[in-house]
Amino acid sequence: YLFGGSAPGGLNYNDLWVLKKQAAGDRCADGKPMVWEAVELEGDVPEQRCGHAAAVYDGVLYIQGGNVQNQTFGCTYCVPLGGGGGSGPRVFQKIEVLEGSQEPAPRIGHAMVALARKLLVYGGRDIHSRQYRPLIDVCHLGSCSTAPPG
């Protein structure tokens, strides 16, 4: 999966793509045909961004941080990917911070890994800072529904 990013000329994206095996198309190193397909999105789709981190846990894609122009984000979003690349839109949700806790610091250029029902977010910097900092945040998973809408 590939989410968002930027292109020359200040273009930023918030689209989701999946690389799928096909009967015909481009071939990977193993010789099997592959093709990129856009994924239809609904719900609370994140703003256009680049410099974010992404991780998949238990069939759910998590997007954290990133930036667009002069704004850096600290929020986290999730979208169930669905098994077997089934049809229909994928529904994004913003992960709300529990009372008494805070969301990760806004950052770009960081790493994120999903492990044991937690997202571990490491490093990065604010868009205005040139210095990377050893920031560490932990997000406990479970707030993103994997059930289909409706």
mmCIF file of C-alpha atoms in Angstrom:
data_model
loop_
_atom_site.group_PDB
_atom_site.id
_atom_site.type_symbol
_atom_site.label_atom_id
_atom_site.label_comp_id
_atom_site.label_asym_id
_atom_site.label_seq_id
_atom_site.Cartn_x
_atom_site.Cartn_y
_atom_site.Cartn_z
ATOM 1 C CA TYR A 1 0.000 0.000 0.000
ATOM 2 C CA LEU A 2 1.055 3.590 -0.666
ATOM 3 C CA PHE A 3 -0.609 6.625 0.935
ATOM 4 C CA GLY A 4 -0.161 10.283 0.026
ATOM 5 C CA GLY A 5 3.143 11.949 -0.673
ATOM 6 C CA SER A 6 4.298 14.935 -2.688
ATOM 7 C CA ALA A 7 5.470 15.797 -6.180
ATOM 8 C CA PRO A 8 7.455 18.663 -7.705
ATOM 9 C CA GLY A 9 5.624 21.969 -7.872
ATOM 10 C CA GLY A 10 4.173 21.713 -4.359
ATOM 11 C CA LEU A 11 1.609 19.020 -5.158
ATOM 12 C CA ASN A 12 0.560 16.898 -2.177
ATOM 13 C CA TYR A 13 -1.680 13.845 -2.156
ATOM 14 C CA ASN A 14 -4.004 11.937 0.186
ATOM 15 C CA ASP A 15 -4.806 8.991 -2.048
ATOM 16 C CA LEU A 16 -4.285 5.286 -1.334
ATOM 17 C CA TRP A 17 -2.867 2.801 -3.822
ATOM 18 C CA VAL A 18 -2.392 -0.967 -3.691
ATOM 19 C CA LEU A 19 0.052 -3.034 -5.768
ATOM 20 C CA LYS A 20 -1.828 -6.122 -6.941
ATOM 21 C CA LYS A 21 -0.929 -9.248 -8.878
ATOM 22 C CA GLN A 22 -2.729 -9.358 -12.219
ATOM 23 C CA ALA A 23 -3.007 -11.655 -15.201
ATOM 24 C CA ALA A 24 -1.116 -9.064 -17.241
ATOM 25 C CA GLY A 25 0.898 -5.932 -16.521
ATOM 26 C CA ASP A 26 4.263 -4.926 -15.142
ATOM 27 C CA ARG A 27 6.377 -7.664 -13.647
ATOM 28 C CA CYS A 28 8.239 -7.718 -10.357
ATOM 29 C CA ALA A 29 11.651 -9.289 -9.845
ATOM 30 C CA ASP A 30 10.008 -12.714 -9.433
ATOM 31 C CA GLY A 31 8.440 -12.384 -12.901
ATOM 32 C CA LYS A 32 4.857 -12.231 -11.630
ATOM 33 C CA PRO A 33 2.706 -9.493 -13.188
ATOM 34 C CA MET A 34 1.811 -6.530 -10.948
ATOM 35 C CA VAL A 35 -0.300 -3.379 -11.362
ATOM 36 C CA TRP A 36 -1.058 -0.336 -9.155
ATOM 37 C CA GLU A 37 -4.757 0.280 -8.379
ATOM 38 C CA ALA A 38 -6.300 3.306 -6.668
ATOM 39 C CA VAL A 39 -8.373 2.463 -3.578
ATOM 40 C CA GLU A 40 -11.697 4.271 -3.101
ATOM 41 C CA LEU A 41 -11.748 6.127 0.240
ATOM 42 C CA GLU A 42 -14.536 7.407 2.487
ATOM 43 C CA GLY A 43 -14.848 8.689 6.029
ATOM 44 C CA ASP A 44 -12.363 10.984 7.757
ATOM 45 C CA VAL A 45 -9.659 10.797 5.061
ATOM 46 C CA PRO A 46 -6.424 12.475 6.253
ATOM 47 C CA GLU A 47 -5.445 15.797 4.712
ATOM 48 C CA GLN A 48 -2.915 15.746 1.901
ATOM 49 C CA ARG A 49 0.530 15.120 3.350
ATOM 50 C CA CYS A 50 4.073 13.911 2.900
ATOM 51 C CA GLY A 51 6.780 12.975 5.404
ATOM 52 C CA HIS A 52 4.338 10.810 7.384
ATOM 53 C CA ALA A 53 4.901 7.303 8.742
ATOM 54 C CA ALA A 54 2.746 4.260 8.040
ATOM 55 C CA ALA A 55 2.398 0.787 9.537
ATOM 56 C CA VAL A 56 -0.013 -2.126 9.173
ATOM 57 C CA TYR A 57 -1.282 -4.160 12.119
ATOM 58 C CA ASP A 58 -3.951 -6.860 11.978
ATOM 59 C CA GLY A 59 -5.223 -5.747 8.562
ATOM 60 C CA VAL A 60 -5.432 -2.051 9.476
ATOM 61 C CA LEU A 61 -3.220 0.680 7.968
ATOM 62 C CA TYR A 62 -2.135 3.445 10.368
ATOM 63 C CA ILE A 63 -0.920 6.861 9.142
ATOM 64 C CA GLN A 64 0.813 9.188 11.627
ATOM 65 C CA GLY A 65 2.193 12.708 11.354
ATOM 66 C CA GLY A 66 3.536 14.283 8.198
ATOM 67 C CA ASN A 67 3.277 17.763 6.777
ATOM 68 C CA VAL A 68 1.860 19.957 4.054
ATOM 69 C CA GLN A 69 3.712 23.187 3.220
ATOM 70 C CA ASN A 70 4.284 24.946 6.593
ATOM 71 C CA GLN A 71 2.052 22.748 8.784
ATOM 72 C CA THR A 72 3.205 19.639 10.656
ATOM 73 C CA PHE A 73 0.669 17.060 11.877
ATOM 74 C CA GLY A 74 0.677 14.935 15.045
ATOM 75 C CA CYS A 75 -2.612 13.118 14.443
ATOM 76 C CA THR A 76 -3.035 9.419 13.651
ATOM 77 C CA TYR A 77 -5.543 7.847 11.252
ATOM 78 C CA CYS A 78 -6.493 4.260 10.505
ATOM 79 C CA VAL A 79 -8.217 2.435 7.668
ATOM 80 C CA PRO A 80 -9.143 -1.274 7.569
ATOM 81 C CA LEU A 81 -7.664 -2.743 4.401
ATOM 82 C CA GLY A 82 -10.040 -5.680 4.003
ATOM 83 C CA GLY A 83 -9.077 -9.211 3.094
ATOM 84 C CA GLY A 84 -8.277 -10.246 -0.436
ATOM 85 C CA GLY A 85 -8.583 -6.724 -1.864
ATOM 86 C CA GLY A 86 -12.395 -6.890 -1.934
ATOM 87 C CA SER A 87 -14.432 -4.232 -3.655
ATOM 88 C CA GLY A 88 -15.963 -1.173 -2.065
ATOM 89 C CA PRO A 89 -14.482 1.894 -0.424
ATOM 90 C CA ARG A 90 -12.190 1.773 2.581
ATOM 91 C CA VAL A 91 -13.367 3.982 5.462
ATOM 92 C CA PHE A 92 -10.737 6.107 7.244
ATOM 93 C CA GLN A 93 -11.122 7.224 10.877
ATOM 94 C CA LYS A 94 -9.092 9.678 12.908
ATOM 95 C CA ILE A 95 -7.899 8.079 16.134
ATOM 96 C CA GLU A 96 -9.130 10.224 18.994
ATOM 97 C CA VAL A 97 -6.858 10.696 21.986
ATOM 98 C CA LEU A 98 -8.215 9.275 25.239
ATOM 99 C CA GLU A 99 -8.986 11.684 28.046
ATOM 100 C CA GLY A 100 -5.903 12.233 30.186
ATOM 101 C CA SER A 101 -3.447 11.477 27.370
ATOM 102 C CA GLN A 102 -2.030 13.448 24.456
ATOM 103 C CA GLU A 103 -1.370 12.750 20.790
ATOM 104 C CA PRO A 104 2.210 12.336 19.565
ATOM 105 C CA ALA A 105 4.157 15.527 18.897
ATOM 106 C CA PRO A 106 3.759 16.817 15.322
ATOM 107 C CA ARG A 107 6.627 15.467 13.220
ATOM 108 C CA ILE A 108 8.002 14.469 9.844
ATOM 109 C CA GLY A 109 10.788 12.087 8.872
ATOM 110 C CA HIS A 110 10.018 9.632 11.662
ATOM 111 C CA ALA A 111 9.636 5.863 11.823
ATOM 112 C CA MET A 112 6.672 3.847 13.081
ATOM 113 C CA VAL A 113 6.222 0.150 13.703
ATOM 114 C CA ALA A 114 3.206 -1.825 14.913
ATOM 115 C CA LEU A 115 4.009 -4.425 17.544
ATOM 116 C CA ALA A 116 1.908 -6.255 20.149
ATOM 117 C CA ARG A 117 -1.187 -4.012 19.739
ATOM 118 C CA LYS A 118 0.913 -0.850 19.997
ATOM 119 C CA LEU A 119 2.264 1.725 17.557
ATOM 120 C CA LEU A 120 5.808 2.760 18.416
ATOM 121 C CA VAL A 121 6.700 6.136 16.887
ATOM 122 C CA TYR A 122 10.364 7.176 16.928
ATOM 123 C CA GLY A 123 12.311 10.265 15.938
ATOM 124 C CA GLY A 124 11.459 12.928 13.424
ATOM 125 C CA ARG A 125 11.357 16.693 13.520
ATOM 126 C CA ASP A 126 8.972 19.612 13.216
ATOM 127 C CA ILE A 127 8.788 21.178 9.731
ATOM 128 C CA HIS A 128 10.523 24.338 10.988
ATOM 129 C CA SER A 129 13.398 22.551 12.768
ATOM 130 C CA ARG A 130 16.418 21.148 10.967
ATOM 131 C CA GLN A 131 17.407 19.018 13.940
ATOM 132 C CA TYR A 132 15.995 15.536 14.411
ATOM 133 C CA ARG A 133 15.051 14.608 17.968
ATOM 134 C CA PRO A 134 14.885 11.187 19.640
ATOM 135 C CA LEU A 135 11.151 11.447 20.366
ATOM 136 C CA ILE A 136 9.395 8.238 21.376
ATOM 137 C CA ASP A 137 5.613 7.836 21.555
ATOM 138 C CA VAL A 138 3.512 4.730 22.149
ATOM 139 C CA CYS A 139 -0.101 4.416 20.972
ATOM 140 C CA HIS A 140 -2.184 1.502 22.278
ATOM 141 C CA LEU A 141 -4.301 0.073 19.457
ATOM 142 C CA GLY A 142 -7.888 -1.062 19.516
ATOM 143 C CA SER A 143 -9.767 2.130 18.750
ATOM 144 C CA CYS A 144 -10.003 1.537 14.992
ATOM 145 C CA SER A 145 -12.984 -0.566 13.989
ATOM 146 C CA THR A 146 -12.314 -3.307 11.466
ATOM 147 C CA ALA A 147 -16.022 -3.941 10.890
ATOM 148 C CA PRO A 148 -17.514 -2.773 7.589
ATOM 149 C CA PRO A 149 -19.680 0.366 7.833
ATOM 150 C CA GLY A 150 -23.453 0.224 8.159
#
